[in-house]
Amino acid sequence: MTEGRIAVVTGASSGIGRAVTRHLARRGVHVVAAGRNAERLAELAEPAGESGELGESGAPGDGPGRIVPFAGDITAPGHTEELLAAAEREWGPADIFVASAGLGLPGTVLGSDPSRWEELVQANYLAVLRQLRACAAEFVKQAEADGGARVRDLVVIGSTVGRQVSAANPVYGSTKFAVHSLVEALRQEVCTHNIRVTLVEPGFVRSGFQAAAGYDAAWFEAIAEENGPLLTPEDVADVIGFAIGRPKHVHLDDIRLRPTRQRA
Ligand SMILES: NC(=O)c1ccc[n+]([C@@H]2O[C@H](COP(=O)([O-])OP(=O)(O)OC[C@H]3O[C@@H](n4cnc5c(N)ncnc54)[C@H](OP(=O)(O)O)[C@@H]3O)[C@@H](O)[C@H]2O)c1
């Protein structure tokens, strides 16, 4: 159900977005891989299939997918439109969009660094809102043209702390609570077009996230000791691949996954 499709993945230079990009390409999806770190994105553009060979035509569905890197900042207005246009130039209109780019912030309301709040809200909330709007508008346009003949997927990475209040991480968590409500509202707005808007809420995932946010390494290793083995980005990619691989009439719209031993 994924072969022959065309995707845009944000946050593809690291962690979950990178694993999703590779997972989709292995399954025959062509992917525009977005992030700021152009060097890390370029590494992804290596042939992605088991054999490393593309099909003869290079068209979606003909052999493993191709990965085209696209460097840019998700907080820039118009960025989503540029990503969708890049996919269309390469292969045709995208029908999968995975919004994985985001960042963390250590600390409580009193303890977190207020000078970082704006960057957090820009990336984790406003940029996601812009991506949802631009992508849903494009998907609705496509669905109106083909009568919703094919399914289209918009997947957003939330978090368990966007579902349950975390006293240790409430500022970051509040951006994920906001995204949770947006995703469900948009799902209701566009579902009749056969557009699936899906929230994926992971618990602890070992990725570039902890270092990028500046979480204390010893604290994180204590968390890993208590709750581990932690999820890997590939675990999350596998679940996303399963969800978007369901038949057109089946929507796994809200998926929480945690390390088995993670209590809260
Ligand atoms: N790791 C966890 O425990 C965990 C748990 C639940 C939810 N999440 C969520 O999962 C998503 C992915 O996180 P991850 O674990 O994969 O972290 P990661 O390894 O740090 O990856 C984050 C990605 O976001 C991109 N990014 C951040 N700010 C950006 C910006 N302004 N413009 C463009 N790209 C930007 C980074 O790209 P560049 O570095 O190239 O800019 C990177 O590719 C995030 O939304 C995060 O909140 C993570």
CSV table of C-alpha atoms and ligand atoms in Angstrom, one decimal:
chain,number,residue,atom,x,y,z
A,1,MET,CA,0.0,0.0,0.0
A,2,THR,CA,3.0,2.4,0.1
A,3,GLU,CA,4.8,1.4,-3.1
A,4,GLY,CA,4.5,4.0,-5.9
A,5,ARG,CA,3.7,6.9,-3.5
A,6,ILE,CA,5.5,10.2,-3.1
A,7,ALA,CA,6.5,11.6,0.3
A,8,VAL,CA,7.8,14.7,2.0
A,9,VAL,CA,9.5,14.1,5.4
A,10,THR,CA,10.7,17.0,7.7
A,11,GLY,CA,13.4,16.4,10.3
A,12,ALA,CA,15.0,13.9,7.9
A,13,SER,CA,18.5,14.8,8.9
A,14,SER,CA,18.3,13.0,12.2
A,15,GLY,CA,16.4,10.6,14.4
A,16,ILE,CA,12.8,9.7,13.6
A,17,GLY,CA,12.5,11.7,10.4
A,18,ARG,CA,15.7,10.1,9.1
A,19,ALA,CA,14.5,6.6,9.9
A,20,VAL,CA,11.1,7.3,8.3
A,21,THR,CA,12.8,8.5,5.1
A,22,ARG,CA,14.8,5.3,4.9
A,23,HIS,CA,11.9,3.1,5.8
A,24,LEU,CA,9.7,4.6,3.1
A,25,ALA,CA,12.4,4.5,0.4
A,26,ARG,CA,13.0,0.8,1.1
A,27,ARG,CA,9.3,0.3,0.5
A,28,GLY,CA,9.3,2.0,-3.0
A,29,VAL,CA,8.3,5.5,-1.9
A,30,HIS,CA,10.1,8.5,-3.4
A,31,VAL,CA,11.0,11.0,-0.7
A,32,VAL,CA,11.9,14.7,-0.4
A,33,ALA,CA,14.0,14.7,2.7
A,34,ALA,CA,14.0,18.1,4.6
A,35,GLY,CA,16.1,19.5,7.4
A,36,ARG,CA,18.6,22.3,8.0
A,37,ASN,CA,21.8,20.1,8.0
A,38,ALA,CA,22.5,19.7,4.3
A,39,GLU,CA,25.5,17.4,4.8
A,40,ARG,CA,23.4,14.9,6.8
A,41,LEU,CA,20.7,15.1,4.3
A,42,ALA,CA,23.1,14.4,1.4
A,43,GLU,CA,24.1,11.1,3.1
A,44,LEU,CA,20.5,10.0,2.7
A,45,ALA,CA,20.5,10.4,-1.0
A,46,GLU,CA,22.5,7.2,-1.5
A,47,PRO,CA,20.5,4.4,-3.2
A,48,ALA,CA,18.1,3.1,-0.6
A,49,GLY,CA,16.9,-0.3,-1.8
A,50,GLU,CA,18.1,-3.6,-0.6
A,51,SER,CA,19.9,-4.0,-4.0
A,52,GLY,CA,20.8,-0.4,-4.2
A,53,GLU,CA,19.3,-0.4,-7.7
A,54,LEU,CA,16.5,1.8,-9.0
A,55,GLY,CA,14.0,0.5,-11.4
A,56,GLU,CA,14.6,1.3,-15.1
A,57,SER,CA,12.2,4.3,-15.4
A,58,GLY,CA,13.1,5.8,-12.0
A,59,ALA,CA,9.3,6.4,-11.6
A,60,PRO,CA,7.6,5.9,-8.3
A,61,GLY,CA,6.8,2.2,-7.8
A,62,ASP,CA,9.5,1.1,-10.1
A,63,GLY,CA,12.1,-0.3,-7.7
A,64,PRO,CA,13.2,1.2,-4.4
A,65,GLY,CA,12.4,4.9,-3.8
A,66,ARG,CA,14.8,7.8,-4.5
A,67,ILE,CA,15.6,10.3,-1.8
A,68,VAL,CA,16.1,14.0,-2.7
A,69,PRO,CA,17.5,16.2,0.0
A,70,PHE,CA,16.0,19.7,0.5
A,71,ALA,CA,17.8,22.0,3.0
A,72,GLY,CA,15.7,24.6,4.7
A,73,ASP,CA,14.2,25.9,8.0
A,74,ILE,CA,10.7,24.8,8.8
A,75,THR,CA,10.0,28.1,10.5
A,76,ALA,CA,10.4,30.0,7.3
A,77,PRO,CA,7.1,31.0,5.8
A,78,GLY,CA,6.5,29.2,2.5
A,79,HIS,CA,8.8,26.3,3.4
A,80,THR,CA,6.1,23.6,3.2
A,81,GLU,CA,4.9,24.9,-0.2
A,82,GLU,CA,8.6,24.7,-1.4
A,83,LEU,CA,8.9,21.1,-0.2
A,84,LEU,CA,5.6,20.1,-2.0
A,85,ALA,CA,6.7,21.9,-5.1
A,86,ALA,CA,10.1,20.0,-5.1
A,87,ALA,CA,8.3,16.7,-4.9
A,88,GLU,CA,6.0,17.6,-7.7
A,89,ARG,CA,8.9,18.7,-9.9
A,90,GLU,CA,10.7,15.4,-9.3
A,91,TRP,CA,7.9,12.9,-9.6
A,92,GLY,CA,4.4,14.4,-9.2
A,93,PRO,CA,2.2,15.5,-6.3
A,94,ALA,CA,3.1,14.2,-2.9
A,95,ASP,CA,0.5,12.0,-1.1
A,96,ILE,CA,2.4,11.5,2.1
A,97,PHE,CA,3.7,14.2,4.4
A,98,VAL,CA,5.5,13.4,7.7
A,99,ALA,CA,6.1,16.3,10.0
A,100,SER,CA,8.9,15.1,12.3
A,101,ALA,CA,11.1,18.2,12.7
A,102,GLY,CA,11.0,19.6,16.2
A,103,LEU,CA,13.0,20.2,19.3
A,104,GLY,CA,13.0,19.7,23.0
A,105,LEU,CA,13.5,22.0,25.9
A,106,PRO,CA,14.6,20.9,29.4
A,107,GLY,CA,13.1,22.3,32.5
A,108,THR,CA,9.9,23.3,34.2
A,109,VAL,CA,7.9,26.5,33.9
A,110,LEU,CA,10.2,28.1,36.5
A,111,GLY,CA,13.3,26.2,35.6
A,112,SER,CA,13.4,26.4,31.8
A,113,ASP,CA,15.3,29.1,29.9
A,114,PRO,CA,12.7,31.7,28.8
A,115,SER,CA,15.1,32.9,26.0
A,116,ARG,CA,14.5,29.6,24.3
A,117,TRP,CA,10.7,29.6,24.5
A,118,GLU,CA,10.1,31.5,21.2
A,119,GLU,CA,12.3,29.2,19.1
A,120,LEU,CA,10.5,26.2,20.7
A,121,VAL,CA,7.0,27.6,19.9
A,122,GLN,CA,8.0,28.6,16.4
A,123,ALA,CA,9.3,25.2,15.5
A,124,ASN,CA,7.0,22.9,17.4
A,125,TYR,CA,3.8,24.8,17.1
A,126,LEU,CA,3.6,27.6,14.5
A,127,ALA,CA,5.7,25.7,11.9
A,128,VAL,CA,3.5,22.6,12.4
A,129,LEU,CA,0.4,24.7,12.0
A,130,ARG,CA,1.7,26.1,8.7
A,131,GLN,CA,2.7,22.6,7.5
A,132,LEU,CA,-0.8,21.3,8.3
A,133,ARG,CA,-2.5,24.1,6.6
A,134,ALA,CA,-0.4,24.1,3.4
A,135,CYS,CA,-0.3,20.4,3.1
A,136,ALA,CA,-4.0,19.8,3.8
A,137,ALA,CA,-4.9,22.6,1.3
A,138,GLU,CA,-2.8,20.8,-1.4
A,139,PHE,CA,-4.2,17.4,-0.5
A,140,VAL,CA,-7.8,18.7,-0.7
A,141,LYS,CA,-7.1,20.2,-4.1
A,142,GLN,CA,-5.8,16.9,-5.3
A,143,ALA,CA,-8.7,15.0,-3.8
A,144,GLU,CA,-11.2,17.3,-5.4
A,145,ALA,CA,-9.5,16.6,-8.8
A,146,ASP,CA,-9.5,12.8,-8.5
A,147,GLY,CA,-12.7,12.5,-6.3
A,148,GLY,CA,-10.6,11.1,-3.4
A,149,ALA,CA,-9.8,8.1,-5.4
A,150,ARG,CA,-6.5,7.6,-3.5
A,151,VAL,CA,-5.7,7.9,0.1
A,152,ARG,CA,-3.4,10.8,1.3
A,153,ASP,CA,-1.5,10.7,4.6
A,154,LEU,CA,-0.4,13.6,6.8
A,155,VAL,CA,1.5,12.3,9.8
A,156,VAL,CA,2.6,14.5,12.7
A,157,ILE,CA,5.0,13.4,15.5
A,158,GLY,CA,3.5,14.4,18.9
A,159,SER,CA,4.6,13.0,22.2
A,160,THR,CA,3.4,11.2,25.3
A,161,VAL,CA,3.9,14.5,27.1
A,162,GLY,CA,1.4,16.0,24.7
A,163,ARG,CA,-1.2,13.6,26.2
A,164,GLN,CA,-0.3,13.4,29.9
A,165,VAL,CA,1.0,16.4,31.8
A,166,SER,CA,4.7,16.1,32.6
A,167,ALA,CA,5.7,18.2,35.6
A,168,ALA,CA,9.3,17.8,34.6
A,169,ASN,CA,8.9,18.9,31.0
A,170,PRO,CA,5.8,21.2,30.7
A,171,VAL,CA,6.9,23.9,28.3
A,172,TYR,CA,7.9,21.4,25.6
A,173,GLY,CA,4.9,19.3,26.5
A,174,SER,CA,2.5,22.2,26.0
A,175,THR,CA,3.6,22.5,22.4
A,176,LYS,CA,2.8,18.9,21.8
A,177,PHE,CA,-0.6,19.3,23.6
A,178,ALA,CA,-1.3,22.1,21.1
A,179,VAL,CA,-0.3,19.9,18.1
A,180,HIS,CA,-2.5,17.1,19.4
A,181,SER,CA,-5.6,19.3,19.3
A,182,LEU,CA,-4.7,20.7,15.8
A,183,VAL,CA,-4.3,17.2,14.3
A,184,GLU,CA,-7.6,15.9,15.6
A,185,ALA,CA,-9.4,19.0,14.4
A,186,LEU,CA,-7.9,18.8,11.0
A,187,ARG,CA,-8.7,15.1,10.8
A,188,GLN,CA,-12.3,16.0,11.2
A,189,GLU,CA,-12.1,18.8,8.7
A,190,VAL,CA,-10.6,16.7,5.8
A,191,CYS,CA,-11.4,13.0,6.4
A,192,THR,CA,-14.2,12.9,3.9
A,193,HIS,CA,-11.6,13.5,1.2
A,194,ASN,CA,-9.9,10.3,2.1
A,195,ILE,CA,-7.1,12.3,3.8
A,196,ARG,CA,-5.8,10.6,7.0
A,197,VAL,CA,-4.3,13.1,9.5
A,198,THR,CA,-2.5,10.9,12.0
A,199,LEU,CA,-0.8,11.8,15.3
A,200,VAL,CA,2.0,9.5,16.5
A,201,GLU,CA,3.0,10.0,20.1
A,202,PRO,CA,6.3,8.3,21.1
A,203,GLY,CA,7.6,8.0,24.6
A,204,PHE,CA,11.4,8.0,25.1
A,205,VAL,CA,13.3,7.6,21.9
A,206,ARG,CA,17.1,7.6,21.8
A,207,SER,CA,18.0,10.1,19.0
A,208,GLY,CA,19.7,13.4,18.4
A,209,PHE,CA,16.8,15.0,20.3
A,210,GLN,CA,18.5,14.8,23.8
A,211,ALA,CA,21.8,16.5,22.8
A,212,ALA,CA,20.0,19.1,20.6
A,213,ALA,CA,17.8,20.1,23.4
A,214,GLY,CA,20.6,20.1,26.0
A,215,TYR,CA,19.1,17.5,28.3
A,216,ASP,CA,21.6,16.5,31.0
A,217,ALA,CA,23.3,13.3,29.8
A,218,ALA,CA,23.5,11.7,33.2
A,219,TRP,CA,19.8,12.3,33.8
A,220,PHE,CA,19.0,10.8,30.5
A,221,GLU,CA,21.1,7.7,31.1
A,222,ALA,CA,19.3,7.2,34.4
A,223,ILE,CA,16.0,7.4,32.6
A,224,ALA,CA,17.3,4.9,30.1
A,225,GLU,CA,18.4,2.6,32.9
A,226,GLU,CA,15.0,2.7,34.6
A,227,ASN,CA,12.8,2.6,31.4
A,228,GLY,CA,14.9,0.9,28.8
A,229,PRO,CA,15.5,-0.5,26.4
A,230,LEU,CA,14.3,2.8,24.9
A,231,LEU,CA,12.6,3.1,21.5
A,232,THR,CA,14.8,3.6,18.5
A,233,PRO,CA,13.9,5.9,15.6
A,234,GLU,CA,13.4,2.7,13.5
A,235,ASP,CA,10.7,1.5,16.0
A,236,VAL,CA,8.8,4.7,15.4
A,237,ALA,CA,9.3,4.5,11.6
A,238,ASP,CA,8.1,0.9,11.5
A,239,VAL,CA,4.8,2.0,13.2
A,240,ILE,CA,4.3,4.9,10.8
A,241,GLY,CA,5.0,2.6,7.9
A,242,PHE,CA,2.3,0.2,9.2
A,243,ALA,CA,-0.2,3.0,9.7
A,244,ILE,CA,0.1,4.5,6.3
A,245,GLY,CA,0.2,1.0,4.7
A,246,ARG,CA,-3.4,0.3,5.8
A,247,PRO,CA,-6.1,0.0,3.2
A,248,LYS,CA,-7.8,3.3,2.2
A,249,HIS,CA,-10.8,2.8,4.4
A,250,VAL,CA,-8.8,2.1,7.6
A,251,HIS,CA,-7.3,5.0,9.7
A,252,LEU,CA,-5.1,4.5,12.7
A,253,ASP,CA,-5.5,8.1,13.6
A,254,ASP,CA,-3.9,8.4,17.1
A,255,ILE,CA,-1.0,6.1,18.0
A,256,ARG,CA,0.9,6.2,21.3
A,257,LEU,CA,4.0,4.0,21.6
A,258,ARG,CA,6.4,3.7,24.5
A,259,PRO,CA,9.3,1.6,25.6
A,260,THR,CA,7.5,-1.4,27.3
A,261,ARG,CA,9.1,-0.6,30.7
A,262,GLN,CA,8.2,3.2,30.6
A,263,ARG,CA,5.6,3.8,33.3
A,264,ALA,CA,4.5,7.4,32.6
B,1,LIG,N1,13.4,11.6,21.0
B,1,LIG,C1,12.3,11.5,21.8
B,1,LIG,O1,12.4,11.0,22.9
B,1,LIG,C2,11.0,12.0,21.3
B,1,LIG,C3,9.8,11.6,22.0
B,1,LIG,C4,8.6,12.1,21.6
B,1,LIG,C5,8.5,12.9,20.5
B,1,LIG,N2,9.6,13.3,19.8
B,1,LIG,C6,9.4,14.2,18.7
B,1,LIG,O2,9.9,13.6,17.5
B,1,LIG,C7,10.2,14.5,16.6
B,1,LIG,C8,11.6,14.1,16.0
B,1,LIG,O3,12.5,14.1,17.1
B,1,LIG,P1,13.8,13.2,17.0
B,1,LIG,O4,13.8,12.4,18.2
B,1,LIG,O5,14.0,12.6,15.7
B,1,LIG,O6,14.9,14.3,17.3
B,1,LIG,P2,16.3,14.7,16.4
B,1,LIG,O7,17.1,13.5,16.2
B,1,LIG,O8,16.9,15.8,17.2
B,1,LIG,O9,15.7,15.2,15.0
B,1,LIG,C9,15.0,16.5,15.0
B,1,LIG,C10,15.0,16.9,13.5
B,1,LIG,O10,14.2,18.1,13.5
B,1,LIG,C11,14.9,19.0,12.6
B,1,LIG,N3,14.7,20.4,13.0
B,1,LIG,C12,14.7,21.0,14.2
B,1,LIG,N4,14.4,22.3,14.1
B,1,LIG,C13,14.3,22.6,12.7
B,1,LIG,C14,14.1,23.7,12.0
B,1,LIG,N5,13.9,24.9,12.6
B,1,LIG,N6,14.0,23.6,10.6
B,1,LIG,C15,14.2,22.4,10.0
B,1,LIG,N7,14.4,21.3,10.7
B,1,LIG,C16,14.5,21.4,12.0
B,1,LIG,C17,16.4,18.6,12.8
B,1,LIG,O11,17.1,19.0,11.6
B,1,LIG,P3,18.4,19.9,11.5
B,1,LIG,O12,19.3,19.4,12.7
B,1,LIG,O13,19.0,19.5,10.2
B,1,LIG,O14,18.0,21.3,11.6
B,1,LIG,C18,16.3,17.1,12.9
B,1,LIG,O15,16.3,16.5,11.6
B,1,LIG,C19,10.2,15.9,17.2
B,1,LIG,O16,9.0,16.5,16.9
B,1,LIG,C20,10.2,15.5,18.7
B,1,LIG,O17,9.5,16.5,19.5
B,1,LIG,C21,10.8,12.9,20.2
